[in-house]
PDB file of C-alpha atoms in Angstrom:
ATOM      1  CA  MET A 297    -199.490 -91.528 -35.213  1.00 56.00           C
ATOM      2  CA  THR A 298    -197.008 -91.397 -37.892  1.00 66.00           C
ATOM      3  CA  ALA A 299    -193.704 -89.721 -37.598  1.00 68.00           C
ATOM      4  CA  ASP A 300    -194.711 -87.406 -40.350  1.00 75.00           C
ATOM      5  CA  GLY A 301    -198.017 -86.638 -38.615  1.00 73.00           C
ATOM      6  CA  GLY A 302    -196.217 -86.050 -35.314  1.00 78.00           C
ATOM      7  CA  GLN A 303    -193.779 -83.735 -36.985  1.00 86.00           C
ATOM      8  CA  ASN A 304    -196.631 -81.900 -38.579  1.00 91.00           C
ATOM      9  CA  ARG A 305    -198.271 -81.525 -35.227  1.00 90.00           C
ATOM     10  CA  LEU A 306    -195.014 -80.323 -33.672  1.00 92.00           C
ATOM     11  CA  ASP A 307    -194.625 -77.806 -36.494  1.00 92.00           C
ATOM     12  CA  ARG A 308    -198.100 -76.473 -35.793  1.00 94.00           C
ATOM     13  CA  ILE A 309    -197.415 -76.284 -32.049  1.00 94.00           C
ATOM     14  CA  GLU A 310    -194.132 -74.560 -32.773  1.00 94.00           C
ATOM     15  CA  ALA A 311    -195.902 -72.123 -35.119  1.00 95.00           C
ATOM     16  CA  ILE A 312    -198.559 -71.454 -32.469  1.00 96.00           C
ATOM     17  CA  LEU A 313    -195.857 -70.922 -29.817  1.00 95.00           C
ATOM     18  CA  LEU A 314    -193.980 -68.587 -32.159  1.00 95.00           C
ATOM     19  CA  GLN A 315    -197.171 -66.691 -32.958  1.00 97.00           C
ATOM     20  CA  THR A 316    -198.001 -66.536 -29.224  1.00 96.00           C
ATOM     21  CA  ALA A 317    -194.482 -65.268 -28.438  1.00 97.00           C
ATOM     22  CA  GLN A 318    -194.760 -62.646 -31.193  1.00 97.00           C
ATOM     23  CA  GLN A 319    -198.212 -61.601 -29.942  1.00 97.00           C
ATOM     24  CA  GLN A 320    -196.863 -61.437 -26.389  1.00 97.00           C
ATOM     25  CA  GLN A 321    -194.000 -59.233 -27.609  1.00 97.00           C
ATOM     26  CA  THR A 322    -196.501 -57.014 -29.472  1.00 97.00           C
ATOM     27  CA  ASN A 323    -198.692 -56.872 -26.360  1.00 97.00           C
ATOM     28  CA  THR A 324    -195.679 -56.073 -24.152  1.00 97.00           C
ATOM     29  CA  THR A 325    -194.671 -53.258 -26.526  1.00 97.00           C
ATOM     30  CA  ALA A 326    -198.268 -51.979 -26.579  1.00 97.00           C
ATOM     31  CA  LEU A 327    -198.438 -52.153 -22.774  1.00 97.00           C
ATOM     32  CA  ALA A 328    -195.152 -50.257 -22.528  1.00 97.00           C
ATOM     33  CA  GLN A 329    -196.542 -47.603 -24.874  1.00 97.00           C
ATOM     34  CA  LEU A 330    -199.807 -47.465 -22.893  1.00 97.00           C
ATOM     35  CA  THR A 331    -197.838 -47.156 -19.639  1.00 97.00           C
ATOM     36  CA  GLU A 332    -195.738 -44.378 -21.156  1.00 97.00           C
ATOM     37  CA  GLN A 333    -198.881 -42.622 -22.443  1.00 97.00           C
ATOM     38  CA  GLN A 334    -200.481 -43.042 -19.022  1.00 97.00           C
ATOM     39  CA  GLN A 335    -197.451 -41.361 -17.438  1.00 97.00           C
ATOM     40  CA  VAL A 336    -197.693 -38.531 -19.981  1.00 97.00           C
ATOM     41  CA  ASN A 337    -201.415 -38.230 -19.240  1.00 97.00           C
ATOM     42  CA  THR A 338    -200.774 -38.291 -15.484  1.00 97.00           C
ATOM     43  CA  THR A 339    -198.210 -35.512 -15.894  1.00 97.00           C
ATOM     44  CA  ALA A 340    -200.629 -33.534 -18.066  1.00 98.00           C
ATOM     45  CA  ILE A 341    -203.421 -34.032 -15.520  1.00 98.00           C
ATOM     46  CA  ALA A 342    -201.089 -32.840 -12.747  1.00 97.00           C
ATOM     47  CA  GLN A 343    -200.208 -29.761 -14.810  1.00 98.00           C
ATOM     48  CA  LEU A 344    -203.886 -29.118 -15.548  1.00 98.00           C
ATOM     49  CA  THR A 345    -204.675 -29.501 -11.850  1.00 98.00           C
ATOM     50  CA  GLN A 346    -201.958 -26.966 -10.991  1.00 97.00           C
ATOM     51  CA  GLN A 347    -203.253 -24.620 -13.683  1.00 98.00           C
ATOM     52  CA  GLN A 348    -206.787 -25.053 -12.391  1.00 98.00           C
ATOM     53  CA  GLN A 349    -205.601 -24.227  -8.866  1.00 98.00           C
ATOM     54  CA  ALA A 350    -203.743 -21.182 -10.186  1.00 98.00           C
ATOM     55  CA  ASN A 351    -206.855 -20.130 -12.111  1.00 98.00           C
ATOM     56  CA  THR A 352    -209.004 -20.621  -9.020  1.00 98.00           C
ATOM     57  CA  THR A 353    -206.594 -18.473  -7.008  1.00 98.00           C
ATOM     58  CA  ALA A 354    -206.561 -15.809  -9.731  1.00 98.00           C
ATOM     59  CA  ILE A 355    -210.363 -15.844  -9.901  1.00 98.00           C
ATOM     60  CA  ALA A 356    -210.538 -15.464  -6.121  1.00 98.00           C
ATOM     61  CA  GLN A 357    -208.123 -12.513  -6.292  1.00 98.00           C
ATOM     62  CA  LEU A 358    -210.081 -10.904  -9.124  1.00 98.00           C
ATOM     63  CA  THR A 359    -213.313 -11.446  -7.221  1.00 98.00           C
ATOM     64  CA  GLU A 360    -211.813  -9.757  -4.159  1.00 98.00           C
ATOM     65  CA  GLN A 361    -210.512  -6.871  -6.282  1.00 98.00           C
ATOM     66  CA  GLN A 362    -213.929  -6.519  -7.866  1.00 98.00           C
ATOM     67  CA  ARG A 363    -215.550  -6.505  -4.417  1.00 98.00           C
ATOM     68  CA  GLN A 364    -213.117  -3.826  -3.239  1.00 98.00           C
ATOM     69  CA  MET A 365    -213.723  -1.765  -6.386  1.00 98.00           C
ATOM     70  CA  GLN A 366    -217.475  -2.083  -5.890  1.00 98.00           C
ATOM     71  CA  ALA A 367    -217.084  -0.905  -2.296  1.00 97.00           C
ATOM     72  CA  ALA A 368    -214.956   2.038  -3.476  1.00 98.00           C
ATOM     73  CA  ILE A 369    -217.513   2.864  -6.176  1.00 98.00           C
ATOM     74  CA  THR A 370    -220.283   2.751  -3.575  1.00 98.00           C
ATOM     75  CA  GLN A 371    -218.315   5.121  -1.317  1.00 98.00           C
ATOM     76  CA  LEU A 372    -217.554   7.480  -4.202  1.00 97.00           C
ATOM     77  CA  THR A 373    -221.190   7.416  -5.278  1.00 98.00           C
ATOM     78  CA  ALA A 374    -222.237   8.350  -1.748  1.00 96.00           C
ATOM     79  CA  LYS A 375    -219.679  11.194  -1.724  1.00 97.00           C
ATOM     80  CA  VAL A 376    -220.855  12.427  -5.128  1.00 97.00           C
ATOM     81  CA  ASP A 377    -224.457  12.303  -3.926  1.00 96.00           C
ATOM     82  CA  GLY A 378    -223.506  14.298  -0.824  1.00 96.00           C
ATOM     83  CA  LEU A 379    -221.571  16.843  -2.868  1.00 96.00           C
ATOM     84  CA  SER A 380    -224.450  17.117  -5.326  1.00 96.00           C
ATOM     85  CA  GLU A 381    -226.836  17.855  -2.471  1.00 95.00           C
ATOM     86  CA  GLN A 382    -224.417  20.452  -1.086  1.00 96.00           C
ATOM     87  CA  LEU A 383    -224.069  22.055  -4.516  1.00 95.00           C
ATOM     88  CA  GLU A 384    -227.821  22.090  -4.945  1.00 95.00           C
ATOM     89  CA  ALA A 385    -228.217  23.780  -1.552  1.00 94.00           C
ATOM     90  CA  SER A 386    -225.421  26.233  -2.411  1.00 95.00           C
ATOM     91  CA  PHE A 387    -227.057  27.083  -5.734  1.00 93.00           C
ATOM     92  CA  ALA A 388    -230.341  27.680  -3.933  1.00 94.00           C
ATOM     93  CA  ASP A 389    -228.540  29.951  -1.427  1.00 94.00           C
ATOM     94  CA  ILE A 390    -226.799  31.785  -4.278  1.00 96.00           C
ATOM     95  CA  ALA A 391    -230.110  32.284  -6.071  1.00 95.00           C
ATOM     96  CA  VAL A 392    -231.662  33.707  -2.882  1.00 95.00           C
ATOM     97  CA  THR A 393    -228.616  35.948  -2.345  1.00 96.00           C
ATOM     98  CA  ILE A 394    -228.712  37.204  -5.944  1.00 96.00           C
ATOM     99  CA  THR A 395    -232.423  37.944  -5.611  1.00 96.00           C
ATOM    100  CA  ARG A 396    -231.787  39.775  -2.333  1.00 96.00           C
ATOM    101  CA  LEU A 397    -228.889  41.704  -3.888  1.00 95.00           C
ATOM    102  CA  GLY A 398    -231.121  42.704  -6.780  1.00 94.00           C
ATOM    103  CA  GLU A 399    -233.791  43.894  -4.368  1.00 94.00           C
ATOM    104  CA  GLU A 400    -231.232  45.760  -2.267  1.00 95.00           C
ATOM    105  CA  ALA A 401    -229.702  47.303  -5.400  1.00 96.00           C
ATOM    106  CA  HIS A 402    -233.160  48.484  -6.450  1.00 95.00           C
ATOM    107  CA  GLU A 403    -233.750  49.928  -2.966  1.00 95.00           C
ATOM    108  CA  ASP A 404    -230.310  51.577  -3.047  1.00 95.00           C
ATOM    109  CA  ARG A 405    -231.059  53.110  -6.470  1.00 96.00           C
ATOM    110  CA  GLN A 406    -234.335  54.454  -5.121  1.00 96.00           C
ATOM    111  CA  LEU A 407    -232.527  55.866  -2.079  1.00 95.00           C
ATOM    112  CA  ILE A 408    -229.809  57.408  -4.281  1.00 96.00           C
ATOM    113  CA  LYS A 409    -232.485  58.926  -6.547  1.00 96.00           C
ATOM    114  CA  GLY A 410    -234.148  60.383  -3.444  1.00 95.00           C
ATOM    115  CA  ILE A 411    -230.828  61.783  -2.225  1.00 96.00           C
ATOM    116  CA  GLN A 412    -230.074  63.193  -5.687  1.00 96.00           C
ATOM    117  CA  LEU A 413    -233.521  64.764  -5.811  1.00 96.00           C
ATOM    118  CA  GLU A 414    -233.028  66.264  -2.359  1.00 96.00           C
ATOM    119  CA  ASN A 415    -229.551  67.519  -3.339  1.00 96.00           C
ATOM    120  CA  ARG A 416    -231.012  69.074  -6.480  1.00 95.00           C
ATOM    121  CA  ARG A 417    -233.681  70.850  -4.422  1.00 95.00           C
ATOM    122  CA  ILE A 418    -231.058  72.090  -1.984  1.00 94.00           C
ATOM    123  CA  LEU A 419    -228.861  73.300  -4.854  1.00 93.00           C
ATOM    124  CA  GLU A 420    -231.814  74.962  -6.568  1.00 92.00           C
ATOM    125  CA  TYR A 421    -232.718  76.639  -3.299  1.00 93.00           C
ATOM    126  CA  LEU A 422    -229.146  77.750  -2.743  1.00 92.00           C
ATOM    127  CA  PHE A 423    -228.780  79.005  -6.334  1.00 90.00           C
ATOM    128  CA  GLY A 424    -232.113  80.723  -5.974  1.00 90.00           C
ATOM    129  CA  GLN A 425    -230.904  82.369  -2.795  1.00 88.00           C
ATOM    130  CA  GLN A 426    -227.688  83.382  -4.461  1.00 84.00           C
ATOM    131  CA  ARG A 427    -229.464  84.937  -7.462  1.00 83.00           C
ATOM    132  CA  GLY A 428    -232.124  86.585  -5.423  1.00 76.00           C
ATOM    133  CA  GLY A 429    -229.727  88.079  -2.935  1.00 64.00           C
ATOM    134  CA  GLY A 430    -230.812  86.042  -0.018  1.00 57.00           C
ATOM    135  CA  GLU A 431    -233.515  86.941   2.453  1.00 55.00           C
ATOM    136  CA  ASN A 432    -231.845  90.151   3.558  1.00 52.00           C
ATOM    137  CA  GLY A 433    -230.514  91.103   0.164  1.00 46.00           C
ATOM    138  CA  GLN A 434    -227.084  89.633   0.809  1.00 49.00           C
ATOM    139  CA  ALA A 435    -225.451  86.953  -1.292  1.00 46.00           C
ATOM    140  CA  ALA A 436    -225.018  83.663   0.406  1.00 44.00           C
ATOM    141  CA  SER A 437    -221.470  82.726   0.961  1.00 44.00           C
TER     142      SER A 437
END
């Protein structure tokens, strides 16, 4: 080997070593960035996990509230059904009572008409007695 050829070879080795050192520096910087990004991602995943747990808890609470509301609605529906049945029975009783009152009012009117007719007959008899002088010729007092 010539001195010039050896120098040339040394220059190439030096260039390769320099390029390798630069690539290693680039790789180290990239690894540092990847490590930093991984830490950011790990933090974000932890936050997402916490949020997911909070959401799961909130969903469980909402589900329980919905179950309680459904139970309350079921109870209220049962009460409304019971009240509706009571109202229906009351309306039926009222209808029967009104019918009975109408019948009794009709009977009372008939009775009053009978009493009025009897009173009229009594008055006519009494006025007839008064005009005619009574049975013995005396005015009724």
